Amino acid sequence: MGNIRSLKCRECGKEYEPQFRYVCEECFGPLDVMYREISVNRHTFESREKTYWRYHELLPIADKNNIVSLNAGLTPLQRADRLGEKLGLSEVYVKNDSVNPTFSFKDRPAGVAVSRAKETKLKAVGCASTGNLASATAAHAAKAGLPCYIFAPSDIEHVKIAQALSYGAEFVAVEGTYDDANRIAAIIGESKGYGIVNINMRPYYVEGSKTLAYEVAEQLGWQVPDRLIIPVGSGAMLNAICKGFEELHALGFVDSVKHLKIIAAQPHGCAPIVDAFKRGGDEVIPVEKPDTIAKSLAIGDPGDGMYVLKRLRQYNGLAEEVNDGEIVNGILLLSKTEGIFTEPAGGVSVAVMKKLVEQGEIQKDEKVVCYVTGNGLKTTEAIIGVLPKLNVVKPDAAVISAMIR
Ligand SMILES: *Cc1c(COP(=O)(O)O)cnc(C)c1O
Ligand SMILES: [Zn+2]
């Protein structure tokens, strides 16, 4: 069984053998992977391969031979001085996860879940997706040689559909919202015994995203930043990042996590967690019809919403939303200052950071890490309308020379 000890209910604490199971049979709470004590130190990791599998002892795969790797992870933590200067911050970093093999952070959770599916000999995998998970799951399934079934709303970006299809996945375009696609995926996964990475394999899936905390700490010389800005859809990633920093603390890799402050960033057209936070409530009221250019974050009924609210209380948190115009400005601000072209989800992070600096919530001298989770090449339709129109000219140097300032 390797380092995996059990699956433990996040609500009532009941522990289960690490099988194909994802909710507690007593209370329907979500299950988290628990590990045996392991002996690792900082140096264990530092000399290893430059992928998130460098932390494999802390990931839920019993036998290394079952790892399905596209070499994702250990993405750049880019010091963003030009962006910082524009915002009035002295130490900002961008965790640039747009450069993963399928161009989003979803290669982390999908890679771990597909590896676990291989390890437990499931006959097929799949996912419910807002777009990026489709390609991440499909690509890892291709590498593993497993059939892959994607369930996604039919209105996601064309590139994301083309990309997933290219990896050989079967793509079910559901007429409806992400929540509709999710419900269908859950039923199919249950009835056919397929590993739906973000539903019935969720305990394993979420573990992949905690490497976003490990890497940032390692890249900062085993330090925990003061402030994180995290885009939120289902909330699984935010929760996993918190878990990651806590595990590093428990292992003695970092001194403290107490100073950490967390910001949840959502688009105005789908911000159920921000709404709940601002109401001061515990309950996340689902958004029936999400309407935003940040389609990756268009999850009306976020599975981990309640736990995000808990994390925000635990870590001096804030939650803020930005509208489509602000998101586009966030994309362009990042690309023009730092040379990083992100999709709207990354624009949400940047725009929320800008808004909260302007509101005086983020202080000038804080060490801030802004998570940029997906690539702009997947979503050019979101910004093409605000870019300068192309002026096609004859190949005449004199004319062109006169046109250029
Ligand atoms: C899925 C996704 C998110 C949100 O992650 P959750 O775990 O659903 O909160 C953020 N950014 C991008 C680019 C995504 O694809
Ligand atoms: Zn329980």
XYZ file of N, CA and C and ligand atoms in Angstrom, residues 9 11-14 16 24-29, ligand 2:
37
model
N -12.709 10.581 6.664
C -13.816 11.520 6.471
C -13.456 12.884 7.060
N -15.415 15.184 7.801
C -16.430 15.629 8.757
C -16.409 14.836 10.062
N -16.559 13.521 9.980
C -16.716 12.730 11.220
C -15.456 11.956 11.596
N -14.453 11.960 10.710
C -13.178 11.334 11.073
C -13.117 9.833 10.862
N -14.191 9.223 10.407
C -14.156 7.771 10.167
C -13.123 7.445 9.087
N -11.295 4.726 6.317
C -11.589 3.608 5.438
C -10.308 3.093 4.803
N -18.101 9.468 2.746
C -18.264 8.717 3.986
C -19.636 8.059 4.008
N -19.667 6.778 4.363
C -20.973 6.116 4.360
C -21.801 6.464 5.597
N -21.142 7.052 6.597
C -21.879 7.471 7.794
C -22.531 8.844 7.596
N -21.744 9.783 7.076
C -22.236 11.171 7.082
C -22.140 11.846 5.710
N -21.724 11.129 4.681
C -21.589 11.668 3.322
C -20.537 12.769 3.187
N -19.660 12.899 4.189
C -18.572 13.867 4.093
C -17.542 13.409 3.071
Zn -18.166 10.889 7.928
